Amino acid sequence: MSRIAYVNGQYVRHADAAVHVEDRGYQFADGVYEVCEVWQNKIVDMPRHLDRLGRSLGELRIDWPMSRAAVEFVLRQVVTRNRVRNGLVYIQVTRGVSKRDHFFPPEDVAPSIVVTARSSSPEAAKAQADQGIAVVSYPENRWPRVDIKTVALLPNVLAKQNAKEHGGKEAWYIDGDGNVTEGGSTNAWIVTKDGVLVTRPAESGILRGITRAAVLELIDREGLSFEERPFSLEEAFEAKEAFVTAATSVVMPVTRVDGRIIGNGHPGSVATRLRELFHTATDLQTV
Ligand code: PLP
């Protein structure tokens, strides 16, 4: 079976899927995206992801490429046509195709939309979560509007590549005050020695993660103690546990930060429990 992508109104073979060379996503990174987890044949938290897509589009004054209901339909179609039971579905919307010019294109230029999906192995993800990941700190190098989920990810690419070259799977951005903002593609959390979960407020400096929101609901439901505040790299070194959250990895324990062992060096009980419970706090829509 060949993979299928949706590109501007058509389902095409993934291998042949292409956008125009003057698509503003390609020329200027002038676009936004979302990634939803597909879990057991269900799209996880699609309404929340589409709410955030709408917000990102609004902040950049890009129109929806089609109605929200039509976008939902295409997401389901692409998951189905690719027979993804577990994996992810990706949607990207750009300001469309127009002669290269920094100014916004004429009103009649339609936004471009691409949707792809791919399978991933739940067994491999579990093996990773059982082991935990290492993260490597990196100076914050992004623009202040990281609340918008834009495709302009070059700073994240550089931070994550640096992490990889230093034995890590994720980068943790450090702001000018020495605090951890978030990961290159995840939100960052610690559990203090006193068992308090800590993550940074989403008002500025981070993307308001959809996975983060579900975990916040779980914390509330489970009656766990929680503080929404910045935490420093030093505090992370001393933490009992650390973990990251994202649609691509759900709740992923962190066992090393900059080569320093966190807690006892194994995935912590809080992170592990949140990972187990995670999907009970999400909206699950069968494809
Ligand atoms: N922070 C950044 C910079 C991200 O790129 C992502 C996901 O791509 C997240 C946080 C986590 O967001 P979500 O939980 O919505 O996947």
mmCIF file of C-alpha atoms and ligand atoms in Angstrom:
data_model
loop_
_atom_site.group_PDB
_atom_site.id
_atom_site.type_symbol
_atom_site.label_atom_id
_atom_site.label_comp_id
_atom_site.label_asym_id
_atom_site.label_seq_id
_atom_site.Cartn_x
_atom_site.Cartn_y
_atom_site.Cartn_z
ATOM 1 C CA MET A 1 0.000 0.000 0.000
ATOM 2 C CA SER A 2 1.450 3.394 -0.929
ATOM 3 C CA ARG A 3 1.211 6.363 1.416
ATOM 4 C CA ILE A 4 -1.283 9.081 0.563
ATOM 5 C CA ALA A 5 -1.036 12.822 1.227
ATOM 6 C CA TYR A 6 -3.664 15.523 0.835
ATOM 7 C CA VAL A 7 -2.411 18.581 -1.039
ATOM 8 C CA ASN A 8 -4.675 21.506 -1.869
ATOM 9 C CA GLY A 9 -7.837 19.547 -2.592
ATOM 10 C CA GLN A 10 -6.361 16.289 -3.858
ATOM 11 C CA TYR A 11 -5.325 12.971 -2.395
ATOM 12 C CA VAL A 12 -2.036 12.072 -4.056
ATOM 13 C CA ARG A 13 0.670 9.460 -3.652
ATOM 14 C CA HIS A 14 2.943 10.641 -0.851
ATOM 15 C CA ALA A 15 5.959 10.093 -3.086
ATOM 16 C CA ASP A 16 4.521 12.529 -5.656
ATOM 17 C CA ALA A 17 3.082 15.086 -3.206
ATOM 18 C CA ALA A 18 4.477 18.572 -3.860
ATOM 19 C CA VAL A 19 3.796 22.251 -3.349
ATOM 20 C CA HIS A 20 4.739 25.094 -5.668
ATOM 21 C CA VAL A 21 8.257 26.582 -5.421
ATOM 22 C CA GLU A 22 6.666 29.953 -4.634
ATOM 23 C CA ASP A 23 4.521 28.648 -1.823
ATOM 24 C CA ARG A 24 5.054 31.118 1.004
ATOM 25 C CA GLY A 25 5.644 28.263 3.399
ATOM 26 C CA TYR A 26 8.667 27.300 1.330
ATOM 27 C CA GLN A 27 9.860 30.867 0.686
ATOM 28 C CA PHE A 28 9.206 32.536 4.047
ATOM 29 C CA ALA A 29 8.121 29.830 6.519
ATOM 30 C CA ASP A 30 4.864 31.788 6.326
ATOM 31 C CA GLY A 31 2.585 29.113 7.700
ATOM 32 C CA VAL A 32 1.391 27.144 10.700
ATOM 33 C CA TYR A 33 0.903 23.508 11.573
ATOM 34 C CA GLU A 34 -0.555 21.008 14.006
ATOM 35 C CA VAL A 35 0.315 17.436 14.896
ATOM 36 C CA CYS A 36 -2.299 15.137 16.443
ATOM 37 C CA GLU A 37 -1.536 11.775 17.930
ATOM 38 C CA VAL A 38 -3.430 8.811 16.471
ATOM 39 C CA TRP A 39 -3.965 6.253 19.195
ATOM 40 C CA GLN A 40 -5.800 2.974 18.735
ATOM 41 C CA ASN A 41 -7.544 4.273 15.632
ATOM 42 C CA LYS A 42 -8.638 7.500 17.314
ATOM 43 C CA ILE A 43 -7.490 11.056 16.730
ATOM 44 C CA VAL A 44 -6.468 12.473 20.103
ATOM 45 C CA ASP A 45 -7.784 15.896 21.116
ATOM 46 C CA MET A 46 -8.646 16.966 17.565
ATOM 47 C CA PRO A 47 -10.959 19.797 18.764
ATOM 48 C CA ARG A 48 -8.210 21.320 20.898
ATOM 49 C CA HIS A 49 -5.668 21.034 18.071
ATOM 50 C CA LEU A 50 -8.070 22.693 15.636
ATOM 51 C CA ASP A 51 -8.810 25.439 18.177
ATOM 52 C CA ARG A 52 -5.082 26.125 18.380
ATOM 53 C CA LEU A 53 -4.745 25.953 14.590
ATOM 54 C CA GLY A 54 -7.458 28.599 14.339
ATOM 55 C CA ARG A 55 -5.658 30.751 16.872
ATOM 56 C CA SER A 56 -2.309 30.424 15.066
ATOM 57 C CA LEU A 57 -3.967 31.300 11.743
ATOM 58 C CA GLY A 58 -5.713 34.278 13.333
ATOM 59 C CA GLU A 59 -2.500 35.627 14.872
ATOM 60 C CA LEU A 60 -0.859 35.565 11.416
ATOM 61 C CA ARG A 61 -3.986 36.737 9.574
ATOM 62 C CA ILE A 62 -4.101 33.631 7.373
ATOM 63 C CA ASP A 63 -7.600 32.403 6.448
ATOM 64 C CA TRP A 64 -8.775 28.858 7.099
ATOM 65 C CA PRO A 65 -8.093 26.998 3.826
ATOM 66 C CA MET A 66 -11.595 25.499 4.077
ATOM 67 C CA SER A 67 -14.214 25.068 6.776
ATOM 68 C CA ARG A 68 -13.174 23.523 10.042
ATOM 69 C CA ALA A 69 -15.562 20.631 9.403
ATOM 70 C CA ALA A 70 -13.875 20.013 6.047
ATOM 71 C CA VAL A 71 -10.444 20.043 7.709
ATOM 72 C CA GLU A 72 -11.681 17.443 10.210
ATOM 73 C CA PHE A 73 -12.974 15.320 7.342
ATOM 74 C CA VAL A 74 -9.614 15.455 5.544
ATOM 75 C CA LEU A 75 -7.699 14.584 8.730
ATOM 76 C CA ARG A 76 -9.866 11.483 9.162
ATOM 77 C CA GLN A 77 -9.543 10.586 5.481
ATOM 78 C CA VAL A 78 -5.759 10.822 5.493
ATOM 79 C CA VAL A 79 -5.523 8.671 8.633
ATOM 80 C CA THR A 80 -7.898 6.105 7.108
ATOM 81 C CA ARG A 81 -6.309 6.054 3.661
ATOM 82 C CA ASN A 82 -2.892 5.480 5.240
ATOM 83 C CA ARG A 83 -4.312 2.830 7.590
ATOM 84 C CA VAL A 84 -2.716 4.506 10.578
ATOM 85 C CA ARG A 85 -3.847 2.833 13.807
ATOM 86 C CA ASN A 86 -1.108 4.372 15.923
ATOM 87 C CA GLY A 87 1.004 7.291 14.792
ATOM 88 C CA LEU A 88 0.346 10.888 13.932
ATOM 89 C CA VAL A 89 -1.496 13.124 11.515
ATOM 90 C CA TYR A 90 0.100 16.393 10.407
ATOM 91 C CA ILE A 91 -1.604 19.464 8.951
ATOM 92 C CA GLN A 92 0.149 22.499 7.540
ATOM 93 C CA VAL A 93 -1.470 25.685 6.263
ATOM 94 C CA THR A 94 0.506 28.437 4.564
ATOM 95 C CA ARG A 95 -0.367 31.842 3.168
ATOM 96 C CA GLY A 96 -0.455 30.301 -0.293
ATOM 97 C CA VAL A 97 1.377 30.592 -3.587
ATOM 98 C CA SER A 98 2.347 34.021 -4.869
ATOM 99 C CA LYS A 99 5.222 35.863 -6.543
ATOM 100 C CA ARG A 100 8.030 36.147 -4.000
ATOM 101 C CA ASP A 101 7.424 39.380 -2.114
ATOM 102 C CA HIS A 102 7.546 39.987 1.626
ATOM 103 C CA PHE A 103 4.212 41.832 1.613
ATOM 104 C CA PHE A 104 1.096 39.720 2.031
ATOM 105 C CA PRO A 105 -0.163 38.439 -1.346
ATOM 106 C CA PRO A 106 -3.361 39.765 -2.971
ATOM 107 C CA GLU A 107 -6.632 38.871 -1.223
ATOM 108 C CA ASP A 108 -7.579 36.280 -3.844
ATOM 109 C CA VAL A 109 -4.547 34.091 -3.087
ATOM 110 C CA ALA A 110 -5.868 31.024 -1.268
ATOM 111 C CA PRO A 111 -4.003 29.456 1.648
ATOM 112 C CA SER A 112 -2.281 26.147 0.922
ATOM 113 C CA ILE A 113 -3.069 23.038 2.911
ATOM 114 C CA VAL A 114 -1.158 19.795 3.243
ATOM 115 C CA VAL A 115 -2.143 16.828 5.408
ATOM 116 C CA THR A 116 0.005 13.736 5.931
ATOM 117 C CA ALA A 117 -0.124 10.813 8.339
ATOM 118 C CA ARG A 118 2.302 8.149 9.394
ATOM 119 C CA SER A 119 2.342 5.117 11.615
ATOM 120 C CA SER A 120 4.608 4.629 14.586
ATOM 121 C CA SER A 121 5.280 1.707 16.854
ATOM 122 C CA PRO A 122 3.629 1.767 20.312
ATOM 123 C CA GLU A 123 6.162 -0.889 21.370
ATOM 124 C CA ALA A 124 9.101 1.324 20.419
ATOM 125 C CA ALA A 125 7.522 4.280 22.246
ATOM 126 C CA LYS A 126 7.003 2.166 25.347
ATOM 127 C CA ALA A 127 10.599 0.913 25.223
ATOM 128 C CA GLN A 128 11.752 4.542 25.060
ATOM 129 C CA ALA A 129 9.478 5.564 27.936
ATOM 130 C CA ASP A 130 10.707 2.616 30.038
ATOM 131 C CA GLN A 131 14.235 3.857 29.546
ATOM 132 C CA GLY A 132 13.675 7.617 29.663
ATOM 133 C CA ILE A 133 15.447 10.195 27.533
ATOM 134 C CA ALA A 134 18.366 12.570 27.974
ATOM 135 C CA VAL A 135 17.928 16.294 27.331
ATOM 136 C CA VAL A 136 20.592 18.885 26.582
ATOM 137 C CA SER A 137 20.169 22.555 27.456
ATOM 138 C CA TYR A 138 20.455 25.253 24.812
ATOM 139 C CA PRO A 139 20.237 29.065 25.002
ATOM 140 C CA GLU A 140 16.797 30.362 23.993
ATOM 141 C CA ASN A 141 17.205 31.409 20.360
ATOM 142 C CA ARG A 142 13.634 31.947 19.166
ATOM 143 C CA TRP A 143 11.392 34.914 18.483
ATOM 144 C CA PRO A 144 9.027 35.932 21.295
ATOM 145 C CA ARG A 145 5.901 34.639 19.499
ATOM 146 C CA VAL A 146 6.518 30.979 20.285
ATOM 147 C CA ASP A 147 2.838 30.793 21.264
ATOM 148 C CA ILE A 148 2.110 30.598 17.517
ATOM 149 C CA LYS A 149 2.759 27.142 16.102
ATOM 150 C CA THR A 150 4.575 28.294 12.967
ATOM 151 C CA VAL A 151 6.563 26.140 10.579
ATOM 152 C CA ALA A 152 9.534 28.488 11.185
ATOM 153 C CA LEU A 153 11.394 25.842 13.190
ATOM 154 C CA LEU A 154 15.019 26.517 12.272
ATOM 155 C CA PRO A 155 15.979 27.493 15.859
ATOM 156 C CA ASN A 156 14.328 24.298 17.110
ATOM 157 C CA VAL A 157 16.162 22.271 14.463
ATOM 158 C CA LEU A 158 19.498 23.696 15.626
ATOM 159 C CA ALA A 159 18.730 23.132 19.319
ATOM 160 C CA LYS A 160 17.569 19.565 18.763
ATOM 161 C CA GLN A 161 20.480 18.709 16.492
ATOM 162 C CA ASN A 162 22.844 20.002 19.182
ATOM 163 C CA ALA A 163 21.067 17.742 21.693
ATOM 164 C CA LYS A 164 21.467 14.775 19.377
ATOM 165 C CA GLU A 165 25.163 15.471 18.909
ATOM 166 C CA HIS A 166 25.525 15.447 22.698
ATOM 167 C CA GLY A 167 23.684 12.178 23.261
ATOM 168 C CA GLY A 168 20.234 13.655 23.909
ATOM 169 C CA LYS A 169 16.807 13.195 22.372
ATOM 170 C CA GLU A 170 15.492 16.663 23.237
ATOM 171 C CA ALA A 171 16.795 20.182 23.853
ATOM 172 C CA TRP A 172 15.694 22.305 26.795
ATOM 173 C CA TYR A 173 15.709 26.006 26.087
ATOM 174 C CA ILE A 174 17.167 28.231 28.809
ATOM 175 C CA ASP A 175 16.040 31.855 28.953
ATOM 176 C CA GLY A 176 18.062 34.888 30.060
ATOM 177 C CA ASP A 177 17.117 34.281 33.715
ATOM 178 C CA GLY A 178 18.498 30.731 33.662
ATOM 179 C CA ASN A 179 15.025 29.199 33.585
ATOM 180 C CA VAL A 180 13.901 26.337 31.380
ATOM 181 C CA THR A 181 11.289 27.560 28.922
ATOM 182 C CA GLU A 182 10.394 24.372 27.045
ATOM 183 C CA GLY A 183 11.815 21.691 24.808
ATOM 184 C CA GLY A 184 12.611 21.983 21.109
ATOM 185 C CA SER A 185 9.319 20.219 20.369
ATOM 186 C CA THR A 186 7.901 19.485 23.827
ATOM 187 C CA ASN A 187 6.834 21.180 27.070
ATOM 188 C CA ALA A 188 9.124 20.686 30.077
ATOM 189 C CA TRP A 189 8.185 19.502 33.582
ATOM 190 C CA ILE A 190 9.856 18.534 36.834
ATOM 191 C CA VAL A 191 8.707 16.887 40.047
ATOM 192 C CA THR A 192 10.460 18.411 43.063
ATOM 193 C CA LYS A 193 11.895 16.417 45.977
ATOM 194 C CA ASP A 194 8.661 17.265 47.824
ATOM 195 C CA GLY A 195 6.591 15.715 45.067
ATOM 196 C CA VAL A 196 5.340 18.972 43.549
ATOM 197 C CA LEU A 197 4.822 18.976 39.791
ATOM 198 C CA VAL A 198 6.156 22.157 38.187
ATOM 199 C CA THR A 199 5.780 23.557 34.702
ATOM 200 C CA ARG A 200 6.122 27.034 33.310
ATOM 201 C CA PRO A 201 3.032 29.204 32.760
ATOM 202 C CA ALA A 202 1.949 29.324 29.127
ATOM 203 C CA GLU A 203 1.294 33.081 29.068
ATOM 204 C CA SER A 204 4.650 33.704 27.378
ATOM 205 C CA GLY A 205 7.828 31.941 26.368
ATOM 206 C CA ILE A 206 6.287 28.594 25.445
ATOM 207 C CA LEU A 207 3.765 26.937 23.175
ATOM 208 C CA ARG A 208 0.560 26.156 25.062
ATOM 209 C CA GLY A 209 0.799 22.403 24.531
ATOM 210 C CA ILE A 210 -2.342 20.373 24.004
ATOM 211 C CA THR A 211 -0.702 17.442 25.817
ATOM 212 C CA ARG A 212 0.230 19.840 28.624
ATOM 213 C CA ALA A 213 -3.439 20.823 28.947
ATOM 214 C CA ALA A 214 -4.541 17.187 29.230
ATOM 215 C CA VAL A 215 -1.837 16.516 31.838
ATOM 216 C CA LEU A 216 -3.031 19.559 33.818
ATOM 217 C CA GLU A 217 -6.515 18.022 33.866
ATOM 218 C CA LEU A 218 -5.072 14.711 35.063
ATOM 219 C CA ILE A 219 -3.112 16.426 37.827
ATOM 220 C CA ASP A 220 -6.291 18.103 38.970
ATOM 221 C CA ARG A 221 -8.315 14.905 38.790
ATOM 222 C CA GLU A 222 -5.674 12.886 40.668
ATOM 223 C CA GLY A 223 -5.266 15.593 43.305
ATOM 224 C CA LEU A 224 -1.502 15.883 42.732
ATOM 225 C CA SER A 225 0.309 18.943 44.048
ATOM 226 C CA PHE A 226 1.242 21.347 41.316
ATOM 227 C CA GLU A 227 2.827 24.757 40.814
ATOM 228 C CA GLU A 228 2.729 26.636 37.542
ATOM 229 C CA ARG A 229 5.942 28.668 37.671
ATOM 230 C CA PRO A 230 9.311 28.890 35.948
ATOM 231 C CA PHE A 231 12.030 26.500 37.134
ATOM 232 C CA SER A 232 15.769 26.799 36.640
ATOM 233 C CA LEU A 233 18.215 24.311 35.211
ATOM 234 C CA GLU A 234 19.737 23.944 38.700
ATOM 235 C CA GLU A 235 16.323 23.090 40.130
ATOM 236 C CA ALA A 236 15.908 20.482 37.392
ATOM 237 C CA PHE A 237 19.264 18.910 38.320
ATOM 238 C CA GLU A 238 17.976 18.488 41.905
ATOM 239 C CA ALA A 239 14.493 17.294 40.922
ATOM 240 C CA LYS A 240 13.114 13.890 41.831
ATOM 241 C CA GLU A 241 11.761 13.487 38.302
ATOM 242 C CA ALA A 242 11.580 15.270 35.007
ATOM 243 C CA PHE A 243 9.554 14.660 31.891
ATOM 244 C CA VAL A 244 8.400 16.254 28.647
ATOM 245 C CA THR A 245 4.989 16.326 26.981
ATOM 246 C CA ALA A 246 3.938 16.513 23.338
ATOM 247 C CA ALA A 247 1.467 14.879 20.985
ATOM 248 C CA THR A 248 4.369 12.980 19.433
ATOM 249 C CA SER A 249 5.626 11.457 22.687
ATOM 250 C CA VAL A 250 2.719 11.942 25.149
ATOM 251 C CA VAL A 251 4.421 11.912 28.577
ATOM 252 C CA MET A 252 8.091 10.998 28.186
ATOM 253 C CA PRO A 253 10.304 10.612 31.283
ATOM 254 C CA VAL A 254 13.630 12.477 31.323
ATOM 255 C CA THR A 255 16.410 10.690 33.178
ATOM 256 C CA ARG A 256 19.392 12.907 32.328
ATOM 257 C CA VAL A 257 19.800 16.656 31.869
ATOM 258 C CA ASP A 258 23.157 17.851 30.520
ATOM 259 C CA GLY A 259 24.634 14.494 31.498
ATOM 260 C CA ARG A 260 23.456 14.790 35.140
ATOM 261 C CA ILE A 261 21.325 11.959 36.470
ATOM 262 C CA ILE A 262 17.821 13.025 37.515
ATOM 263 C CA GLY A 263 16.390 11.295 40.594
ATOM 264 C CA ASN A 264 17.520 7.676 40.654
ATOM 265 C CA GLY A 265 18.254 7.685 36.929
ATOM 266 C CA HIS A 266 15.103 5.771 36.045
ATOM 267 C CA PRO A 267 11.715 7.030 34.843
ATOM 268 C CA GLY A 268 9.867 8.431 37.854
ATOM 269 C CA SER A 269 6.627 7.065 39.263
ATOM 270 C CA VAL A 270 4.677 10.301 38.681
ATOM 271 C CA ALA A 271 5.646 10.560 35.016
ATOM 272 C CA THR A 272 4.987 6.868 34.492
ATOM 273 C CA ARG A 273 1.539 7.105 36.070
ATOM 274 C CA LEU A 274 0.644 10.217 34.061
ATOM 275 C CA ARG A 275 1.712 8.387 30.920
ATOM 276 C CA GLU A 276 -0.478 5.384 31.795
ATOM 277 C CA LEU A 277 -3.505 7.555 32.545
ATOM 278 C CA PHE A 278 -2.938 10.038 29.759
ATOM 279 C CA HIS A 279 -5.612 8.995 27.275
ATOM 280 C CA THR A 280 -8.303 9.016 29.955
ATOM 281 C CA ALA A 281 -7.966 12.814 29.995
ATOM 282 C CA THR A 282 -8.257 13.315 26.246
ATOM 283 C CA ASP A 283 -10.990 13.633 23.660
ATOM 284 C CA LEU A 284 -10.830 10.494 21.494
ATOM 285 C CA GLN A 285 -12.616 10.444 18.169
ATOM 286 C CA THR A 286 -12.702 7.219 16.232
ATOM 287 C CA VAL A 287 -11.516 7.719 12.682
HETATM 288 N N1 PLP B 1 6.539 23.106 22.553
HETATM 289 C C1 PLP B 1 6.962 23.108 21.292
HETATM 290 C C2 PLP B 1 8.020 24.080 20.872
HETATM 291 C C3 PLP B 1 6.429 22.208 20.354
HETATM 292 O O1 PLP B 1 6.867 22.220 19.079
HETATM 293 C C4 PLP B 1 5.453 21.283 20.789
HETATM 294 C C5 PLP B 1 4.860 20.326 19.843
HETATM 295 O O2 PLP B 1 5.184 20.283 18.691
HETATM 296 C C6 PLP B 1 5.048 21.309 22.122
HETATM 297 C C7 PLP B 1 5.591 22.240 22.982
HETATM 298 C C8 PLP B 1 4.016 20.348 22.627
HETATM 299 O O3 PLP B 1 2.748 20.687 22.143
HETATM 300 P P1 PLP B 1 1.597 19.582 21.983
HETATM 301 O O4 PLP B 1 1.432 18.971 23.341
HETATM 302 O O5 PLP B 1 0.421 20.376 21.579
HETATM 303 O O6 PLP B 1 2.066 18.608 20.971
#
